[in-house]
Coordinates of N, CA and C in Angstrom, one line a residue:
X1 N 33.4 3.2 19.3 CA 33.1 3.1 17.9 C 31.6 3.1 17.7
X2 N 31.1 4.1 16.2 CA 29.7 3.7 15.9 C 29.6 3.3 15.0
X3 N 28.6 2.1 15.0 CA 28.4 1.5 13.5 C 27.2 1.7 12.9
X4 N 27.0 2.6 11.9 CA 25.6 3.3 11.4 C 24.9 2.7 10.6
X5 N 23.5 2.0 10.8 CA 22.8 1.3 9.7 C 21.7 2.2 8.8
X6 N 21.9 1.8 8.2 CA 20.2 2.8 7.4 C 20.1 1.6 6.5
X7 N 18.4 2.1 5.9 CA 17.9 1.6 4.9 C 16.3 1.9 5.2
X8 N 15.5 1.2 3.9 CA 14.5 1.1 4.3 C 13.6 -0.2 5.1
X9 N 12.0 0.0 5.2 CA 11.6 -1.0 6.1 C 11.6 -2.2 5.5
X10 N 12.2 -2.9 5.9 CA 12.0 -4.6 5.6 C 13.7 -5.1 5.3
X11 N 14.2 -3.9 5.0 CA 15.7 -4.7 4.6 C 16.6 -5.3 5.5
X12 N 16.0 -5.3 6.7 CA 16.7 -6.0 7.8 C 17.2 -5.5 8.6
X13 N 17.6 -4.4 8.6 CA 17.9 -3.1 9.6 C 17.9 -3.7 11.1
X14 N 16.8 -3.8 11.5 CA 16.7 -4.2 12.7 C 17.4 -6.1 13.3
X15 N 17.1 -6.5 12.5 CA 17.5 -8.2 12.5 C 18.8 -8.0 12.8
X16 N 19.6 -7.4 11.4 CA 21.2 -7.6 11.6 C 21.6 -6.6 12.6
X17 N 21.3 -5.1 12.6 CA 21.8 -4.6 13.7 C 21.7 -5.2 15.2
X18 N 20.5 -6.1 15.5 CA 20.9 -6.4 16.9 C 21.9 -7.8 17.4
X19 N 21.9 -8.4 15.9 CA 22.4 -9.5 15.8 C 23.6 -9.2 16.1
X20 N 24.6 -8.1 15.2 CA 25.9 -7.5 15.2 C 26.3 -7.2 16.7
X21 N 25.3 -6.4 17.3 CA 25.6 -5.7 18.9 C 25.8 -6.4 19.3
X22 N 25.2 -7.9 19.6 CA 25.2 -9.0 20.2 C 26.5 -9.6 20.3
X23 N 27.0 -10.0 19.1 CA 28.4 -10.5 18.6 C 29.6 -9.2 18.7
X24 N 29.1 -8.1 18.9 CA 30.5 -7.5 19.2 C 30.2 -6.7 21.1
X25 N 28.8 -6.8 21.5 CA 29.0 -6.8 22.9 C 28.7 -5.3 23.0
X26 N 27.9 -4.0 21.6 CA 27.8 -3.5 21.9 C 26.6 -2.8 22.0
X27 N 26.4 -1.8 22.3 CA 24.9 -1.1 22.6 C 24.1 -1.3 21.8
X28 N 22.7 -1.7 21.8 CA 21.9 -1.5 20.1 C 21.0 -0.1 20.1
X29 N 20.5 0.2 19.6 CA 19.8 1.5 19.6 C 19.0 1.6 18.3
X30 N 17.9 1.5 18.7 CA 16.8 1.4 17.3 C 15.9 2.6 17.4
X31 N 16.4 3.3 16.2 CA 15.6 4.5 16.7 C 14.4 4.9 15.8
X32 N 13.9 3.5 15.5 CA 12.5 3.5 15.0 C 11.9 3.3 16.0
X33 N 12.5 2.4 17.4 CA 11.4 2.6 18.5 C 11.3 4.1 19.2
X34 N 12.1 4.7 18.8 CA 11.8 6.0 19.7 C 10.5 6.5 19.1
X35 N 10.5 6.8 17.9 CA 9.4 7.6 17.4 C 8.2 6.5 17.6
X36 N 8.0 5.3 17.5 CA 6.9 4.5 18.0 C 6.6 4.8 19.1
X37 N 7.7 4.9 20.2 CA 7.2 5.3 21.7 C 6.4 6.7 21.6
X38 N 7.4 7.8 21.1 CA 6.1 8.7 20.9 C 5.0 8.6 20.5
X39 N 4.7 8.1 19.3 CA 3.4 7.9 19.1 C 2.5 7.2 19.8
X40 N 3.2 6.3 20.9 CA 2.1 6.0 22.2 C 2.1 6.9 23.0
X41 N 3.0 7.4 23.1 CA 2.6 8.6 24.4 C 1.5 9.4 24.0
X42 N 1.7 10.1 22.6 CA 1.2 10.7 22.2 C -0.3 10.8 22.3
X43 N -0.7 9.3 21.5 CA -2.1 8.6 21.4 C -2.8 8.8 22.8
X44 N -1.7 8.5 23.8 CA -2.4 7.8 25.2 C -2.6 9.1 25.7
X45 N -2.3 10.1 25.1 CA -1.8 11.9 26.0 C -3.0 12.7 25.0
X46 N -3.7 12.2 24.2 CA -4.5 12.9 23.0 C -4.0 13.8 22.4
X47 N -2.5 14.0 22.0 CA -1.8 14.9 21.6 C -2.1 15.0 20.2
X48 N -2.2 15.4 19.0 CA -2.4 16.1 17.9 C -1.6 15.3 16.9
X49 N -1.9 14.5 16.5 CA -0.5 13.5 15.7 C 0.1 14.9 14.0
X50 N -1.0 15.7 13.8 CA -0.5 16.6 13.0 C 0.3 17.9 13.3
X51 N -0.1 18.0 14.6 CA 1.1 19.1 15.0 C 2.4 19.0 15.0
X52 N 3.2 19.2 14.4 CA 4.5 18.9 15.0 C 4.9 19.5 15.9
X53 N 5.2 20.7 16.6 CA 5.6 21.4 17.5 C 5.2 21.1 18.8
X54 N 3.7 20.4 19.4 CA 3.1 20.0 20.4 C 3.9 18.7 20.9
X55 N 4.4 17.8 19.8 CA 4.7 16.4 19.3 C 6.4 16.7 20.0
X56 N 7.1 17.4 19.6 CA 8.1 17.9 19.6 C 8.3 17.9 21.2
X57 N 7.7 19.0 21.5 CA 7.2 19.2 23.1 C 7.7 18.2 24.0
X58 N 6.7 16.9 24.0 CA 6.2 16.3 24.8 C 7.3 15.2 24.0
X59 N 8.3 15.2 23.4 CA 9.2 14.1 23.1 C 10.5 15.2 23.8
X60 N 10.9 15.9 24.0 CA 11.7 16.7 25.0 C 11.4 16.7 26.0
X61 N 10.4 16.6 26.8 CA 9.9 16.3 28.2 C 10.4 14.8 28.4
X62 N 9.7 14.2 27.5 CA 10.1 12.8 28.1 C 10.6 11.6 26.8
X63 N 12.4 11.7 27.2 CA 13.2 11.8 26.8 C 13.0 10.0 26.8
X64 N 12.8 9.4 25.3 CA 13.0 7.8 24.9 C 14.6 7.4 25.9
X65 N 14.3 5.9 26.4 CA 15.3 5.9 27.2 C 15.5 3.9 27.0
X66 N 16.6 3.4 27.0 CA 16.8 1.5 26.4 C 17.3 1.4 28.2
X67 N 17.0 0.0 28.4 CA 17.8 -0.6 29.5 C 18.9 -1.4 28.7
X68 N 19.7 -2.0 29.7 CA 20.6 -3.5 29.0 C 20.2 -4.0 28.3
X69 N 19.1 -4.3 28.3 CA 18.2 -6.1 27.5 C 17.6 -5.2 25.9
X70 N 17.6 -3.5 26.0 CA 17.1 -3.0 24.7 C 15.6 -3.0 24.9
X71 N 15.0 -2.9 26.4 CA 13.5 -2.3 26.6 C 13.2 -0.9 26.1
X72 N 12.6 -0.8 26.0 CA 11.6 0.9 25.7 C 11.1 1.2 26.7
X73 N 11.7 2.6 26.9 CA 11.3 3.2 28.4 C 10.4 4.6 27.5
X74 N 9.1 5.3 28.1 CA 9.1 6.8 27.9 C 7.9 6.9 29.0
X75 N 8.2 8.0 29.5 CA 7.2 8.4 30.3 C 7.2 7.5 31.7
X76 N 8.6 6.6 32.1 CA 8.4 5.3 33.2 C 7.5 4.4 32.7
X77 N 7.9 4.3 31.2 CA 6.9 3.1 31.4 C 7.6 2.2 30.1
X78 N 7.7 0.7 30.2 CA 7.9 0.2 29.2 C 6.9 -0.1 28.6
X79 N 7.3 0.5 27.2 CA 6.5 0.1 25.8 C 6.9 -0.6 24.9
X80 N 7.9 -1.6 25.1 CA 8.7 -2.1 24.2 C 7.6 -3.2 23.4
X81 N 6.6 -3.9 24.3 CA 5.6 -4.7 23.4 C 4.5 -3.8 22.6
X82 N 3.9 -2.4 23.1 CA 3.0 -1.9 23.2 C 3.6 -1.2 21.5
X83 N 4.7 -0.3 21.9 CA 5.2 0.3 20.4 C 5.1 -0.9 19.5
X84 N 4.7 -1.6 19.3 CA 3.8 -2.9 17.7 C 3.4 -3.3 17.6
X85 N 2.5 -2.4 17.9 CA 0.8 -2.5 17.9 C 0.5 -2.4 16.5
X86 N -0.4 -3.0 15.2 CA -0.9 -1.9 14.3 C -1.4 -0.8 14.1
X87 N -1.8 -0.5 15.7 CA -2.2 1.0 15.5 C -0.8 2.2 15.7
X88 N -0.2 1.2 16.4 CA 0.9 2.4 16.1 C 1.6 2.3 14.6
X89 N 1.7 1.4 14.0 CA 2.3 1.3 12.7 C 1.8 2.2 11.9
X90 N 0.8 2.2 12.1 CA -0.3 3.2 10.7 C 0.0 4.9 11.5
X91 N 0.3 5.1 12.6 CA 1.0 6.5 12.6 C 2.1 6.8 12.8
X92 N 3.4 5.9 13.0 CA 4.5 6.5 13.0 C 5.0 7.0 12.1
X93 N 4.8 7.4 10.5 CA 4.6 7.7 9.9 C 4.6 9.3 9.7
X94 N 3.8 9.7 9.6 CA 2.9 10.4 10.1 C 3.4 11.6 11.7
X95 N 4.0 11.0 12.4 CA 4.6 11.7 13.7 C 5.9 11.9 13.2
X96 N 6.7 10.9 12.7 CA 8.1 11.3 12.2 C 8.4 11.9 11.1
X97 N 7.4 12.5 10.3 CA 7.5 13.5 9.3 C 7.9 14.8 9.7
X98 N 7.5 15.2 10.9 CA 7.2 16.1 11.3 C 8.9 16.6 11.5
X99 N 9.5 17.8 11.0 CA 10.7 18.3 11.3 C 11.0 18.8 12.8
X100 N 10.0 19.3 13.5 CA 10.2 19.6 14.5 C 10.7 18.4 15.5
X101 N 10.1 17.5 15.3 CA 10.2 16.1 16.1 C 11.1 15.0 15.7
X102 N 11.7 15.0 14.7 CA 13.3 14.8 14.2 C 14.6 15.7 14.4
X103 N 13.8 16.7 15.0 CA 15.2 17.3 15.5 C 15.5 17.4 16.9
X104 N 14.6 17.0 17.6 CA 14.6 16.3 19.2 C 15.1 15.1 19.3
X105 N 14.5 14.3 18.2 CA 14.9 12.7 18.6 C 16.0 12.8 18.0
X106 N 16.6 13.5 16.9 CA 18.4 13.2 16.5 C 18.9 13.4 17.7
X107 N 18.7 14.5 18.8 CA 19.6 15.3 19.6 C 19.9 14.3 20.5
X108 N 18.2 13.2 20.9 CA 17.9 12.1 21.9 C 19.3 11.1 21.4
X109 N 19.1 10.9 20.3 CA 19.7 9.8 19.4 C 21.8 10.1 19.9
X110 N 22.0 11.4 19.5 CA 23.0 11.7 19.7 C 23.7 11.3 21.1
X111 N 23.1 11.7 22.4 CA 22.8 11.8 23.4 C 23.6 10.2 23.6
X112 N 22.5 9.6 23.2 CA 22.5 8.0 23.8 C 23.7 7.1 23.1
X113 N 24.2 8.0 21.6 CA 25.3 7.4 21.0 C 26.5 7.8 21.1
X114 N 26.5 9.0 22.2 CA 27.6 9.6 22.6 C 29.1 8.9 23.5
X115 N 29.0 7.8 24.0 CA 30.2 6.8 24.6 C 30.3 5.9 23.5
X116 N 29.5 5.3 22.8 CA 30.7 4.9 21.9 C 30.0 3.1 21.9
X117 N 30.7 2.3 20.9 CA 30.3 1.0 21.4 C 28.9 0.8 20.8
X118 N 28.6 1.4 20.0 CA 27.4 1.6 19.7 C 26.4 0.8 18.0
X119 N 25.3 0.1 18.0 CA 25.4 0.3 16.4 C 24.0 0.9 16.4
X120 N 24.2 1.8 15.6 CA 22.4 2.4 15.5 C 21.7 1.9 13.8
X121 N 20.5 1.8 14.4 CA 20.0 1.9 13.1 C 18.7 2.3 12.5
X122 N 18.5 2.8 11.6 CA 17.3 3.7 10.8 C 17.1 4.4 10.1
X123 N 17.1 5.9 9.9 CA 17.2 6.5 8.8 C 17.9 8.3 8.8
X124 N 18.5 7.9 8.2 CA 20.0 9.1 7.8 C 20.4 9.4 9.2
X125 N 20.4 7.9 9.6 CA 21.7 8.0 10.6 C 23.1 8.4 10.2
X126 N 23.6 7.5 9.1 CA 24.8 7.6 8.6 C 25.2 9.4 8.1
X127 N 24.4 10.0 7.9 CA 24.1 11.4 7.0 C 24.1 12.2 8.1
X128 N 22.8 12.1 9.0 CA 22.7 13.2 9.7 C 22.8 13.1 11.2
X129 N 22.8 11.8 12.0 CA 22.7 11.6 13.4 C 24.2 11.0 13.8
X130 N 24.7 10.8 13.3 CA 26.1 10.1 13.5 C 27.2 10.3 12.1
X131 N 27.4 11.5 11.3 CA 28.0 11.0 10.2 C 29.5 11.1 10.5
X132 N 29.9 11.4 11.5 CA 31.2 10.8 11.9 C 31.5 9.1 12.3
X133 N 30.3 8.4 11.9 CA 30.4 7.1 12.9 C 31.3 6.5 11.8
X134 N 32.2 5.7 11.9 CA 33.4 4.6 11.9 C 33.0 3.6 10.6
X135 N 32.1 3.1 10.9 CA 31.4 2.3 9.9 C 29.9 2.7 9.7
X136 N 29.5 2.7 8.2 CA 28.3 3.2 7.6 C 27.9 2.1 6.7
X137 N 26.5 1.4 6.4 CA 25.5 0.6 6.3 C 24.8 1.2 5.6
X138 N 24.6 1.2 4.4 CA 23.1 1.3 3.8 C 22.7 -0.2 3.4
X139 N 21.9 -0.3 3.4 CA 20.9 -1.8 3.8 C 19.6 -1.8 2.5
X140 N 19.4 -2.5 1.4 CA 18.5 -2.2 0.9 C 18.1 -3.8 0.3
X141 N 17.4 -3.9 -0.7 CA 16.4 -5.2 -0.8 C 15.1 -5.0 -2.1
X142 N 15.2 -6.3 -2.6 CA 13.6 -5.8 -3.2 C 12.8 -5.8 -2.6
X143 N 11.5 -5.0 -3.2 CA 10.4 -4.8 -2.6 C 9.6 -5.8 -2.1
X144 N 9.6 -7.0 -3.3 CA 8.6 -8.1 -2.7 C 9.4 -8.8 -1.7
X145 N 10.5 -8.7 -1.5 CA 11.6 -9.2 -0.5 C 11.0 -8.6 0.7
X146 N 10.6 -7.5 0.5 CA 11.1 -6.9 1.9 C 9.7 -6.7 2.6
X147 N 8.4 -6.9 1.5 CA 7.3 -6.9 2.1 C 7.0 -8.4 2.9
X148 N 7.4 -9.7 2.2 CA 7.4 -10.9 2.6 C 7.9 -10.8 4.0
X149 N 9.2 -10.1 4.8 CA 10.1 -10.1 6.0 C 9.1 -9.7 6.6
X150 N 8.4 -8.1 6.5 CA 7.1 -7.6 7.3 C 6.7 -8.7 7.3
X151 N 5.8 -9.3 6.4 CA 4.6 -10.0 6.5 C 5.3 -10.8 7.9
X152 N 6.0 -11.3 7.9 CA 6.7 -12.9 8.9 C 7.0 -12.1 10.1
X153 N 7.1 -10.3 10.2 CA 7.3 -10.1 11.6 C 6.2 -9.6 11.8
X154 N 5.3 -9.1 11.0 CA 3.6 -9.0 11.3 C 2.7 -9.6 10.8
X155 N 2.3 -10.9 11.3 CA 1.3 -11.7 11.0 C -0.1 -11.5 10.9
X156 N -0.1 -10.6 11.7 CA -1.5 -10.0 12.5 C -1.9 -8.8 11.4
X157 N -1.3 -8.5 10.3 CA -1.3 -7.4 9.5 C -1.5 -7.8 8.1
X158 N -2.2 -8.1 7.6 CA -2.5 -8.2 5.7 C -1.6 -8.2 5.2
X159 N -1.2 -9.1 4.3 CA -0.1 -9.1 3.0 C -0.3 -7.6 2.2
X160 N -1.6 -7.6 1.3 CA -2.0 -6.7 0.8 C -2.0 -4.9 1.5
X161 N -2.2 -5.2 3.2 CA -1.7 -3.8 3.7 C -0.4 -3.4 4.4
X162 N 0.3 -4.3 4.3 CA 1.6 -4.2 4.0 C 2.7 -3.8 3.2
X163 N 2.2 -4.5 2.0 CA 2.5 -3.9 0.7 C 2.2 -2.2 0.7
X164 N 1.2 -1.6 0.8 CA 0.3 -0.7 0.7 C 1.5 0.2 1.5
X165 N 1.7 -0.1 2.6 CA 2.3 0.9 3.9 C 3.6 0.6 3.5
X166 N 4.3 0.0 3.0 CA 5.8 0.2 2.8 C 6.0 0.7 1.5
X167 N 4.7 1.1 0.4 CA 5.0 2.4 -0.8 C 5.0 3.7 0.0
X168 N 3.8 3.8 1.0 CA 3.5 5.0 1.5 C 5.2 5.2 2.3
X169 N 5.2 4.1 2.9 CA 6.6 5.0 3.9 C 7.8 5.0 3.3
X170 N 8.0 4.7 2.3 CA 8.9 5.0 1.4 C 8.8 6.2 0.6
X171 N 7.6 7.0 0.1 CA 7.7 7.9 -0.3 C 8.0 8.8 0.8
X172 N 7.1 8.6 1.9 CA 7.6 9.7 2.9 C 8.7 9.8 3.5
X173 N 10.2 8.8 3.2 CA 10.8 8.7 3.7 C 12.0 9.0 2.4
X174 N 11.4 9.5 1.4 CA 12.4 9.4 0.6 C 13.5 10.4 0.0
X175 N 13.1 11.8 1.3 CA 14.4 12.8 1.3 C 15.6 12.3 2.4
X176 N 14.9 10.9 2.9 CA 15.9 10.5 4.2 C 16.5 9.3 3.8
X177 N 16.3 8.7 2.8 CA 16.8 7.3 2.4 C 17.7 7.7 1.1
X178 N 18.8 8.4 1.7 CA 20.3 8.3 0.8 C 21.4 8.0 1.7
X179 N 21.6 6.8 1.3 CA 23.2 6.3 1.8 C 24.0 7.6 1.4
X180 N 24.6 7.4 3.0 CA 26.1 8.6 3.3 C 26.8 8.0 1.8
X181 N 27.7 9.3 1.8 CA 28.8 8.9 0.3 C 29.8 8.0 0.7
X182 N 30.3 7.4 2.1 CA 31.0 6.7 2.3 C 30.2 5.1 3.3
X183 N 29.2 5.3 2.8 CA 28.4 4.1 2.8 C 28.9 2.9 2.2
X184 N 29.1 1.2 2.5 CA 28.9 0.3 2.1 C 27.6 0.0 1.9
X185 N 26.9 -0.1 0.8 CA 25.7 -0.4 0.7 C 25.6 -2.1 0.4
X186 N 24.8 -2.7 0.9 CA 24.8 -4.2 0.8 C 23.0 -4.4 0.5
X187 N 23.1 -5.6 -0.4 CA 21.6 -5.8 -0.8 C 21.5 -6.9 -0.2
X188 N 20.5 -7.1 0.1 CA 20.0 -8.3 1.0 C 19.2 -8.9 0.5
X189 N 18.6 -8.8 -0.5 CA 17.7 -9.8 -0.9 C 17.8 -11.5 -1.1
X190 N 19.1 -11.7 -1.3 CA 19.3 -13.2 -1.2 C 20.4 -13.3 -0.4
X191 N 20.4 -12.9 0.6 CA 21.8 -13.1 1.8 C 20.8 -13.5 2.7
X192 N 21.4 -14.4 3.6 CA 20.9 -15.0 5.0 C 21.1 -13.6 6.5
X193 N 20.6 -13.6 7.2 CA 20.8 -12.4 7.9 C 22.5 -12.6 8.9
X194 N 23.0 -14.1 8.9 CA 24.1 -14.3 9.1 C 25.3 -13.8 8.3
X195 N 24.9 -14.0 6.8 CA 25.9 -13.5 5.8 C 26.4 -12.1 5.9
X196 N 25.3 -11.2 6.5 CA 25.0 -10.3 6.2 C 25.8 -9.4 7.7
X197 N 25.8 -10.0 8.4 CA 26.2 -9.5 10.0 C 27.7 -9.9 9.7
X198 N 28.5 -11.2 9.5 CA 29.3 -11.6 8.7 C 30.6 -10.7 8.1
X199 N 29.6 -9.8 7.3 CA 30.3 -8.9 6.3 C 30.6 -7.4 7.3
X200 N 29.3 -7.2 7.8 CA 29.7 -6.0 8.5 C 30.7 -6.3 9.8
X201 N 30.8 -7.7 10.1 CA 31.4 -7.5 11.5 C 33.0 -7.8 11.1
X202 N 32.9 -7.7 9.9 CA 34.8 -7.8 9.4 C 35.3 -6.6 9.2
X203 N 34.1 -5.7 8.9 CA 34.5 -4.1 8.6 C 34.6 -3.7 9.8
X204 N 34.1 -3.8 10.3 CA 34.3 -3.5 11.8 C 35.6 -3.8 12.7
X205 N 35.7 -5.1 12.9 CA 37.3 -5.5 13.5 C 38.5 -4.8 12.7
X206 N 38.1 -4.7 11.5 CA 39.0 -4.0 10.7 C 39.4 -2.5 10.9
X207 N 38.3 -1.6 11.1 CA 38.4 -0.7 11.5 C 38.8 0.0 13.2
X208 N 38.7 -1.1 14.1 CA 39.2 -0.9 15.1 C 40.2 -0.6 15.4
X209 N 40.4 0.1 16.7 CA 42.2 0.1 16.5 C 42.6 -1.0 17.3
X210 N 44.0 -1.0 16.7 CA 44.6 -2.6 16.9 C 44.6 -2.8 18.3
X211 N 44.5 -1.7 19.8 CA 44.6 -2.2 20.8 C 43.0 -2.8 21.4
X212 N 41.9 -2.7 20.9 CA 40.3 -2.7 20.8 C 40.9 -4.5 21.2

């Protein structure tokens, strides 16, 4: 089974998706760290952050890769602390605009969601990287909601440029932020991140088949 999350940054995406995997024992897959990992390879490789096709490249060579525990592998190297950095924040952006390099990492993405057991989450997964998956999540929130959650998972980052970077990455993200048509969309702005795992993990048993 795959369980497909989207939404945008702050609405919890990441919180409840690992929380869910956790409680049903299945794979997590965040594939906002992929394109962060590129963007350190990238940086560390002086690769062109405006090229897309160079970008592209060198994310097909060396293919984002999780262990058990949900480390970041690229290039043999774990980046799982390194990909959240603020300097990588202010370019992923920026790298994952790029069409050339969204259509490597869906294929990456496909790849790794291919057995099954899976919940992914990020953007037009439900639409375009999984739209066969079993259960679909769109995930959304208000804004000052969802900048406050940044702020508490990046301390080290300005209220004020927080704010700032989640208009920008919303506009750029906003031919990718449509819930599938068979999406449950859930708001989060006043749900606890338990409520919220809760709800999806009923759709879920529900959807299983009864020998699961």
């Amino acid at each position: 089974m795959i369980v497909a999350i989207d939404g945008p940054a702050g609405a919890g995406k990441s919180t409840v998706a690992r929380r869910l995997a956790e409680r049903l024992r299945f794979r997590y897959l965040d594939t906002g760290a992929m394109y962060r990992a590129l963007t350190w390879l990238a940086m560390r490789n002086d690769v062109p952050l405006w090229e897309g096709q160079p970008l592209a490249d060198l994310a097909r060579r060396h293919p984002v890769s999780f262990d058990h525990a949900g480390r970041v592998f690229i290039d043999q190297t774990d980046v799982t602390a390194s990909i959240r950095q603020a300097r990588i924040d202010r370019q992923v952006p920026v790298v994952a605009r790029h069409p050339a390099v969204r259509e490597v990492m869906r294929e990456r993405q496909r790849q790794l969601g291919a057995n099954g057991d899976v919940v992914i989450e990020g953007r037009d997964i439900g639409t375009v990287v999984a739209p066969n998956a079993e259960v679909k999540i769109y995930l959304k929130a208000d804004a000052a909601v969802r900048a406050r959650r940044r702020q508490a998972e990046r301390p080290d980052i300005g209220g004020d440029a927080l704010a700032t970077d989640l208009k920008i990455r919303d506009r750029s993200d906003a031919a990718r932020m449509r819930p599938a048509p068979d999406a449950e969309q859930i708001d989060t702005t006043s749900l606890e991140v338990d409520d919220v795992v809760d709800h999806i993990e009923r759709l879920v048993r529900e959807r299983q088949p009864a020998s699961a």
